[in-house]
Short mmCIF file of C-alpha atoms and ligand atoms in Angstrom, two decimals:
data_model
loop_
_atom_site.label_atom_id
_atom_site.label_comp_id
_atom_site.label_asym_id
_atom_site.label_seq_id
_atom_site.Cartn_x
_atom_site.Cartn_y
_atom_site.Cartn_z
CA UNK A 1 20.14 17.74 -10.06
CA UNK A 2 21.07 18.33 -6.54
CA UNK A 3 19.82 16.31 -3.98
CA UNK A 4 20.57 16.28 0.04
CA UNK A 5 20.70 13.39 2.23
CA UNK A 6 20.75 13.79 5.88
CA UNK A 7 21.73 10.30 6.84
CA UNK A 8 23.45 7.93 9.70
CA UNK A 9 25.34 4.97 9.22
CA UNK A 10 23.94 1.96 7.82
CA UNK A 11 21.15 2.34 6.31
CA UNK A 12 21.95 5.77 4.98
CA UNK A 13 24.91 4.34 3.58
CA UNK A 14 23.24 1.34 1.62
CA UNK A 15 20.40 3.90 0.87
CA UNK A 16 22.82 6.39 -0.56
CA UNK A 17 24.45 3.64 -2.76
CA UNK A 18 20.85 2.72 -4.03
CA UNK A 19 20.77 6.50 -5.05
CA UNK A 20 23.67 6.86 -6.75
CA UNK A 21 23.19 3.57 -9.22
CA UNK A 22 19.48 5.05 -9.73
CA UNK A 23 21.60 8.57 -10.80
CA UNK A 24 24.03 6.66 -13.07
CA UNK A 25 26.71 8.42 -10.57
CA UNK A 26 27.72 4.98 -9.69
CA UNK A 27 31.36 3.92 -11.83
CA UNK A 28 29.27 0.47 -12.11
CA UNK A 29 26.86 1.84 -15.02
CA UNK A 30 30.33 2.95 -17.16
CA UNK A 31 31.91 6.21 -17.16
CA UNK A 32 29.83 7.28 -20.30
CA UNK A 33 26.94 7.70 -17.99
CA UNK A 34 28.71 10.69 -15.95
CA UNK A 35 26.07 12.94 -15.04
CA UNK A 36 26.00 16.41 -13.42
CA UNK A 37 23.59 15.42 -10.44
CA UNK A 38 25.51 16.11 -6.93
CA UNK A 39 24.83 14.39 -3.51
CA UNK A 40 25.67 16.22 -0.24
CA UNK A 41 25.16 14.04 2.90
CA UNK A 42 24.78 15.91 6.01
CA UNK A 43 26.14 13.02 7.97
CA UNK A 44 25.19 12.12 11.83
CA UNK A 45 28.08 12.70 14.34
CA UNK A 46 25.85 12.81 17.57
CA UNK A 47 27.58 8.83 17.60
CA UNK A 48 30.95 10.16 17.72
CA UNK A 49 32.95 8.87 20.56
CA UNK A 50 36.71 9.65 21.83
CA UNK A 51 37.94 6.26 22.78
CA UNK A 52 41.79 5.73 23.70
CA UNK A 53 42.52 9.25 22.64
CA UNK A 54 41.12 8.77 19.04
CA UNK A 55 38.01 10.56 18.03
CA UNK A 56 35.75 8.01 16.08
CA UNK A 57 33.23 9.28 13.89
CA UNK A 58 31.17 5.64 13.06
CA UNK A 59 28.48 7.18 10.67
CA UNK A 60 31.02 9.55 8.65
CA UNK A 61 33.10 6.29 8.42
CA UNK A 62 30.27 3.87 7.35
CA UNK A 63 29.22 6.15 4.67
CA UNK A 64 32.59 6.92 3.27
CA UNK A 65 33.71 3.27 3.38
CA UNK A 66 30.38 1.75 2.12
CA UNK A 67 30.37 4.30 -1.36
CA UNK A 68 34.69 3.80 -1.10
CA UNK A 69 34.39 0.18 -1.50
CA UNK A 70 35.95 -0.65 1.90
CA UNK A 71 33.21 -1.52 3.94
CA UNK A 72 32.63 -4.82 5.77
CA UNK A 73 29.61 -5.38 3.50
CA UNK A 74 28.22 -8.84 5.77
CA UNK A 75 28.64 -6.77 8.94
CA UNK A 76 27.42 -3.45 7.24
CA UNK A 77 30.07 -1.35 9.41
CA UNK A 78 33.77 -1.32 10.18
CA UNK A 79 36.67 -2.13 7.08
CA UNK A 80 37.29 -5.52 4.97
CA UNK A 81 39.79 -8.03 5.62
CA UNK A 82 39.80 -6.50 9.38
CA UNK A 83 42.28 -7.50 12.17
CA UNK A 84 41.88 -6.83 15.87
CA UNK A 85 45.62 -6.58 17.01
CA UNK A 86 45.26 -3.09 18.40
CA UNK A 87 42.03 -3.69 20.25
CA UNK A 88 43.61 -7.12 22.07
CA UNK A 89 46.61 -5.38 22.95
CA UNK A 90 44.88 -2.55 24.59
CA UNK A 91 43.16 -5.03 26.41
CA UNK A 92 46.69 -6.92 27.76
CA UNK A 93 46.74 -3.59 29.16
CA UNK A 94 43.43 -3.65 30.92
CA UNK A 95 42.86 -0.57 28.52
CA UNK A 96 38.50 0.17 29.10
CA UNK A 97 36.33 0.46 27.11
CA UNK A 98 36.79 -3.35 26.16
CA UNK A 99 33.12 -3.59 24.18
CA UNK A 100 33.86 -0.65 21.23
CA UNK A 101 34.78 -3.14 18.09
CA UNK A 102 38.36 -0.54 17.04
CA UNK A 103 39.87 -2.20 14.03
CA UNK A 104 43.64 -2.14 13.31
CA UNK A 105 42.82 -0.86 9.41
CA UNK A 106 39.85 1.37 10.77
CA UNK A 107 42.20 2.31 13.35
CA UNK A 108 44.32 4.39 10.78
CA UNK A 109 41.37 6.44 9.98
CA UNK A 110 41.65 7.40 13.59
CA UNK A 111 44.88 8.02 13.64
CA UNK A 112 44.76 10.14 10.99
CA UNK A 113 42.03 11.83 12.32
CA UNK A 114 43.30 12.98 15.58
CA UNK A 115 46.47 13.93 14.12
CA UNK A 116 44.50 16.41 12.24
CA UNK A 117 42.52 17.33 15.28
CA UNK A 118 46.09 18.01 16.88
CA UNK A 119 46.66 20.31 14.08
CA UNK A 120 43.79 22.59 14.48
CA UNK A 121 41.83 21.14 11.33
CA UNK A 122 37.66 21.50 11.75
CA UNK A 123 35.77 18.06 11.52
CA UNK A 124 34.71 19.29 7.57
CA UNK A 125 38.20 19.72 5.93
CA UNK A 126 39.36 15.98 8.18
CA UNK A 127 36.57 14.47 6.25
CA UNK A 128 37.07 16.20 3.05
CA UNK A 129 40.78 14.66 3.65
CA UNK A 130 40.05 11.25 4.38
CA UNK A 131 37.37 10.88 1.24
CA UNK A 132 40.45 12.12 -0.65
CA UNK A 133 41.52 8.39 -0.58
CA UNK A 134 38.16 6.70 -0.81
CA UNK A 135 36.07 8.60 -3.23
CA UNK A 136 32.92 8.19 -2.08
CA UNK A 137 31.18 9.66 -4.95
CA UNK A 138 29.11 11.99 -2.85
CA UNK A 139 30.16 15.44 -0.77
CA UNK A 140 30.04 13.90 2.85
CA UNK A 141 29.76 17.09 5.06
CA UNK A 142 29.61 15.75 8.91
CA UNK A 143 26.15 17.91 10.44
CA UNK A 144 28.51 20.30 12.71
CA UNK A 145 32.18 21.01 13.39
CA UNK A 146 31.09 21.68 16.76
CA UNK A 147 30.70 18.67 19.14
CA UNK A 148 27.69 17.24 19.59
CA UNK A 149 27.23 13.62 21.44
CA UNK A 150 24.14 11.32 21.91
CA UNK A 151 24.05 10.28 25.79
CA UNK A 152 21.16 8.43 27.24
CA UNK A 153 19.89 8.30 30.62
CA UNK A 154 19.06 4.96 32.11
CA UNK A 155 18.98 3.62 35.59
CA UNK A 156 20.15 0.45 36.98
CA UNK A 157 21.19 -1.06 40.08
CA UNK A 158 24.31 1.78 40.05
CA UNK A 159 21.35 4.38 39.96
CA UNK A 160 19.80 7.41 37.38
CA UNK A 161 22.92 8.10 35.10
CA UNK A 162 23.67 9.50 31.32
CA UNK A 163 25.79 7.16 29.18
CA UNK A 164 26.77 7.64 25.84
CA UNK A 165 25.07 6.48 22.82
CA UNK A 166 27.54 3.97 22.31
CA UNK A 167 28.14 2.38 25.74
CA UNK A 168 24.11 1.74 25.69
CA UNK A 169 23.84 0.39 22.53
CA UNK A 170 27.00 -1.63 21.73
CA UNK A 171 27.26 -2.65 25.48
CA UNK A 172 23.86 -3.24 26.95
CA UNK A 173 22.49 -3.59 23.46
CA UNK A 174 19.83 -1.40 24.26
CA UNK A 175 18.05 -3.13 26.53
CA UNK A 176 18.84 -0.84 29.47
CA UNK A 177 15.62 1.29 30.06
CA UNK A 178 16.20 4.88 28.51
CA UNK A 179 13.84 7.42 30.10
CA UNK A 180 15.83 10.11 27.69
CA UNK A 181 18.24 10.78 25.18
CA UNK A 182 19.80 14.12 24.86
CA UNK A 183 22.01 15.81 22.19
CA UNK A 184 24.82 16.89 24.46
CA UNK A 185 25.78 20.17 22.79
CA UNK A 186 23.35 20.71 20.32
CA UNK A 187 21.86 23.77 21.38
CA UNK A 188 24.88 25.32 20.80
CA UNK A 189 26.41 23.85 17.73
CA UNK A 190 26.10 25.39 14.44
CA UNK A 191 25.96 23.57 11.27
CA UNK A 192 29.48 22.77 9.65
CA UNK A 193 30.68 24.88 6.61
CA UNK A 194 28.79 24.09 3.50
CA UNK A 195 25.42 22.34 5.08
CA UNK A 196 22.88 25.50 4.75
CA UNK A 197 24.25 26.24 1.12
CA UNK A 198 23.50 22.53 -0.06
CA UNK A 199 20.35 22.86 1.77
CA UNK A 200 19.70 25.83 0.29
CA UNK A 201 20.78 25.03 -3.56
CA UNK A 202 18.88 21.54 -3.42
CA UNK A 203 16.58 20.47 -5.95
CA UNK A 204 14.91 17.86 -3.46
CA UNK A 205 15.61 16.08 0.06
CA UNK A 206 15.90 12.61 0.55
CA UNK A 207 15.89 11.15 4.03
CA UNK A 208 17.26 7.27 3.76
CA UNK A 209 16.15 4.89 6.48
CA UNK A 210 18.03 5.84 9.01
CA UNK A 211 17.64 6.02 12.83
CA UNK A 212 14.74 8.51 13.23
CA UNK A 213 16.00 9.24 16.49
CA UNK A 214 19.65 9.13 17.04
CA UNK A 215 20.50 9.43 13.26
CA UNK A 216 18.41 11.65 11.27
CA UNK A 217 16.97 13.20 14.80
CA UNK A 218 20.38 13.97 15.77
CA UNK A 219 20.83 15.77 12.56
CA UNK A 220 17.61 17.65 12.82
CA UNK A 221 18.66 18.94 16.18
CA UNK A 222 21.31 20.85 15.28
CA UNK A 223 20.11 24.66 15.24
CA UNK A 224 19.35 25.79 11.86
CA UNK A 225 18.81 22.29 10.12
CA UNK A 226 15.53 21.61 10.48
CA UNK A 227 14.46 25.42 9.62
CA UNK A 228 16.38 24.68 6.72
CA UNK A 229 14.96 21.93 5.40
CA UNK A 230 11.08 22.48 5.89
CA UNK A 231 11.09 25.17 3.09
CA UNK A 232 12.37 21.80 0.58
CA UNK A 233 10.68 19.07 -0.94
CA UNK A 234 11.56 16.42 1.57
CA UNK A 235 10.94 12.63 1.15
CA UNK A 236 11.39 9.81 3.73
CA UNK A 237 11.88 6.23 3.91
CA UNK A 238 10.38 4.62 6.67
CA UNK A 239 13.05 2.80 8.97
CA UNK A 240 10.40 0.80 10.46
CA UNK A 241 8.70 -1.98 8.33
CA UNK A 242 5.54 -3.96 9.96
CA UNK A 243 6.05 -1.94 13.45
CA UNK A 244 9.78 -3.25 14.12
CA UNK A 245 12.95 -1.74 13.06
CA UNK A 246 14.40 -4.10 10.03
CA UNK A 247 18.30 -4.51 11.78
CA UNK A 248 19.00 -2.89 15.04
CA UNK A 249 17.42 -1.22 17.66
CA UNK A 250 15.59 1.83 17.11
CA UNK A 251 12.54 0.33 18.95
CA UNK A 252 14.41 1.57 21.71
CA UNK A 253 15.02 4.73 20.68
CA UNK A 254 11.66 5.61 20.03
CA UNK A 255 10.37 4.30 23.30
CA UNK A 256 12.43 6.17 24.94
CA UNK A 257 10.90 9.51 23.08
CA UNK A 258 7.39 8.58 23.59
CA UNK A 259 7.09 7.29 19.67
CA UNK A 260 4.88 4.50 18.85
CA UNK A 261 7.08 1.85 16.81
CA UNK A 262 5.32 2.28 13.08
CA UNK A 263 5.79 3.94 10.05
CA UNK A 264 2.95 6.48 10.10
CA UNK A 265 3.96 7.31 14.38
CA UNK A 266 7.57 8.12 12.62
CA UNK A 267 6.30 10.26 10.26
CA UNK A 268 4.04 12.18 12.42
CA UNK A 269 6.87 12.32 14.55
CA UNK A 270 9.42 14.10 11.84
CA UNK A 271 6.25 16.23 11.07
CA UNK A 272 4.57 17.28 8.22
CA UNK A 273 5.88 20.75 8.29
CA UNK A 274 9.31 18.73 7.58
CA UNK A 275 7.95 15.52 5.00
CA UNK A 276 6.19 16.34 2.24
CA UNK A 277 6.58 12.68 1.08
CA UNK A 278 6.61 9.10 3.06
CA UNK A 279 7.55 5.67 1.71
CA UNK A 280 6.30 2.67 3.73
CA UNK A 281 6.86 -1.14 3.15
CA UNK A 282 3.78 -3.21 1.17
CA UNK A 283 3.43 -4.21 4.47
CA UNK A 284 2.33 -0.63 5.90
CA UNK A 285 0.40 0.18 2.82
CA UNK A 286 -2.89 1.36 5.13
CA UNK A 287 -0.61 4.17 6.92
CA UNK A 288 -2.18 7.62 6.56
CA UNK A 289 -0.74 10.59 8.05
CA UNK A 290 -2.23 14.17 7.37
CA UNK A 291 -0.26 16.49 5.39
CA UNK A 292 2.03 13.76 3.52
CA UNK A 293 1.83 11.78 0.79
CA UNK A 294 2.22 8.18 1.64
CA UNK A 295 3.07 5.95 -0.80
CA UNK A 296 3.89 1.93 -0.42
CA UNK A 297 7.09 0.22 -1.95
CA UNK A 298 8.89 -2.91 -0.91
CA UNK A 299 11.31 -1.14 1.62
CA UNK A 300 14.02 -4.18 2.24
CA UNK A 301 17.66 -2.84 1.00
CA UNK A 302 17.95 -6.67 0.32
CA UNK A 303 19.93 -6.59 -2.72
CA UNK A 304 21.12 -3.55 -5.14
CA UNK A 305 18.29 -3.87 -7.76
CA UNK A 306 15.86 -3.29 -4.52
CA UNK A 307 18.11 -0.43 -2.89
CA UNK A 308 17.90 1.11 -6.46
CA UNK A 309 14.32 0.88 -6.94
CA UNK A 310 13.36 2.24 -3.46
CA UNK A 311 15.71 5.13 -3.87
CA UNK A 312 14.42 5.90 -7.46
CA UNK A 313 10.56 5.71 -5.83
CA UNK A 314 12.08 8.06 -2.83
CA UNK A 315 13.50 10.70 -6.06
CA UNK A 316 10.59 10.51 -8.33
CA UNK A 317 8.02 11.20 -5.29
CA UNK A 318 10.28 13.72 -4.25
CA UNK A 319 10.17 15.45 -8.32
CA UNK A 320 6.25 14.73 -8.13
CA UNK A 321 5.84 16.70 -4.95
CA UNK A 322 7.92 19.18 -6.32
CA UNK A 323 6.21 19.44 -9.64
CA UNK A 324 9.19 19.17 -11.78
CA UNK A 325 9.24 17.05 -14.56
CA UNK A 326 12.26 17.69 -15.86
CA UNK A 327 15.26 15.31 -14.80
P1 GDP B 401 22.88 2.71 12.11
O1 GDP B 401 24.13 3.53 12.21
O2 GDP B 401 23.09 1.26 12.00
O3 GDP B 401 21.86 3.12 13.14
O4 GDP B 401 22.29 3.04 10.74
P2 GDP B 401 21.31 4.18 10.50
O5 GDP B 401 21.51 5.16 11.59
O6 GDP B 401 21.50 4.61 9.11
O7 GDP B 401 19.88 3.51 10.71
C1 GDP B 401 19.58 2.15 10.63
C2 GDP B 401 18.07 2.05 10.69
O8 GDP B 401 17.56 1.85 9.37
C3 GDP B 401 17.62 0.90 11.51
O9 GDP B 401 17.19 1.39 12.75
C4 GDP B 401 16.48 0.26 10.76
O10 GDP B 401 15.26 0.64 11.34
C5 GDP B 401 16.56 0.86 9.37
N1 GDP B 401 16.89 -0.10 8.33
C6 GDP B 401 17.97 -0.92 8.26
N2 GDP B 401 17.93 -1.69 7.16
C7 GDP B 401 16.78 -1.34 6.49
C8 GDP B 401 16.16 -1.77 5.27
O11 GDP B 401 16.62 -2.66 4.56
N3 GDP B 401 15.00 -1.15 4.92
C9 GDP B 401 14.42 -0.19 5.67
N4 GDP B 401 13.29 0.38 5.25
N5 GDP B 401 14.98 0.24 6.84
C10 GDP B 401 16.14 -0.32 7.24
CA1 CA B 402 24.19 5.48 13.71
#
């Protein structure tokens, strides 16, 4: 089976791991269990940043780390057994941006990376190199060569001003009024090599809980994407559980769209041109939205049997809707 997962960081990551142990694709279940299903991520790099000369690519990272085994599992982003060397030293320097957490072993990703970048070497193929070493287990394809960056405008006592996505939500934590976020380069990006094809080939799409707006919006925005994805049986899992986001932020986000803060205004939001399928928390079990199956699950990614079962209930709605029974 092939299955595509737009996804961000976080919660796309721990989603994507759920997936995987529900395929048996996880080395975990034994190597006896190999199957032929393949996962393509289309991964979110509208949170990309170039800091100190190094282009960081946070959600690429988190995904490739969290399925590699080197992820900072208590802290959900950012490598084990970290060390902040590199980031102090900068500082003794009065180096700015002070807030952006660079790790000295996440800083060889980066290192790596722009080397690359020096080379010539699109976005795709860097990524396809660095999973080399960590194996994530899935194809991680970033959403475009081409860059596109998140930048919010907010005002303040220095006045009506764009800042990137990651100086307003690492820095001010989000609680700088955003009046709008824009995807700085979208409208002319094109989807990297390989992301129509999986699109295209896929048996079903999956979209984790993820940031609706910066994350899987960002994803959605790029030209060609979303076109591509409403003629596929799509099923989401609702980021927001009980009206608030479970870990970070996205509150924000969607306030600053216009989107009421609940699972069936997220929905409604993606469209249901786009979902054929929803999942919402026991909590949300009332939600109705026209034109897509809702269906209620306990949506917490608290532990791995959870993540499991929630990603098996996002695949066998997906089959369902789809009207496949064979697996
Ligand atoms: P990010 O890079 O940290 O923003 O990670 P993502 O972009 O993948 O999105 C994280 C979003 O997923 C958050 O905004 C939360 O709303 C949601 N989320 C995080 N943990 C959980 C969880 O355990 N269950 C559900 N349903 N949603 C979650
Ligand atoms: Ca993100």
């Amino acid at each position: 089976m092939r299955i595509v997962v737009p996804a961000g960081g976080i919660g796309g990551a721990r989603f994507l791991r759920g997936l995987k142990a529900a395929l048996g694709t996880d080395a975990s279940t034994g190597p006896d269990q190999a199957t032929d299903h393949e996962i393509t991520v289309i991964g979110n790099t509208g949170d990309d940043i170039t800091l100190f000369g190094l282009r960081i690519c946070p959600d690429l990272d988190t995904v490739m780390y969290t399925l590699g085994g080197g992820i900072n599992e208590e802290q959900g982003w950012g490598r084990t057994d970290e060390t902040f060397t590199v980031k102090e030293e900068l500082a003794a320097y009065g180096m700015k941006p002070t807030w952006f957490g660079l790790g000295d072993r996440d800083t060889a990703t980066h290192i790596v990376r722009a080397q690359m970048i020096a080379a010539g070497f699109p976005l795709s193929a860097i990524t396809e190199a660095l999973c080399d070493r960590w194996k994530p287990g899935v194809r991680l394809l970033p959403m475009s060569d081409d860059q596109v960056e998140t930048h919010v405008v907010v005002e303040d006592e220095q006045g009506r001003r764009a800042i990137h996505f990651q100086e307003w939500w690492i820095k001010h934590r989000a609680a700088l009024p955003a009046s709008e976020i824009i995807s700085v380069g979208a409208d002319t990006a094109k989807p990297a090599p390989g992301v129509l094809r999986a699109i295209r080939d896929a048996d079903v799409v999956l979209l984790p809980p993820s940031n609706p707006v910066v994350s899987v919006g960002s994803v959605l925005g790029v030209p060609g994407i979303r076109e591509a994805l409403v003629d596929k049986t799509v099923v989401g899992v609702s980021p927001i559980i009980g009206g608030a986001p479970v870990r970070g932020m996205a509150d924000a986000c969607l306030t600053a769209i216009g989107v009421q803060t609940s699972a069936g205004a997220v929905a409604e939001h993606l469209g249901s041109d786009l979902l054929d399928g929803w999942l919402v928390d026991e909590a949300d079990s009332d939600t109705k939205v026209d034109g897509i199956e809702v269906r209620s699950r306990p949506l917490y990614m608290s532990d791995p049997e959870t993540t499991e079962a929630l990603a098996r209930a996002a695949l066998d709605l997906a089959l369902e809707l789809r009207g496949d029974e064979a697996r």
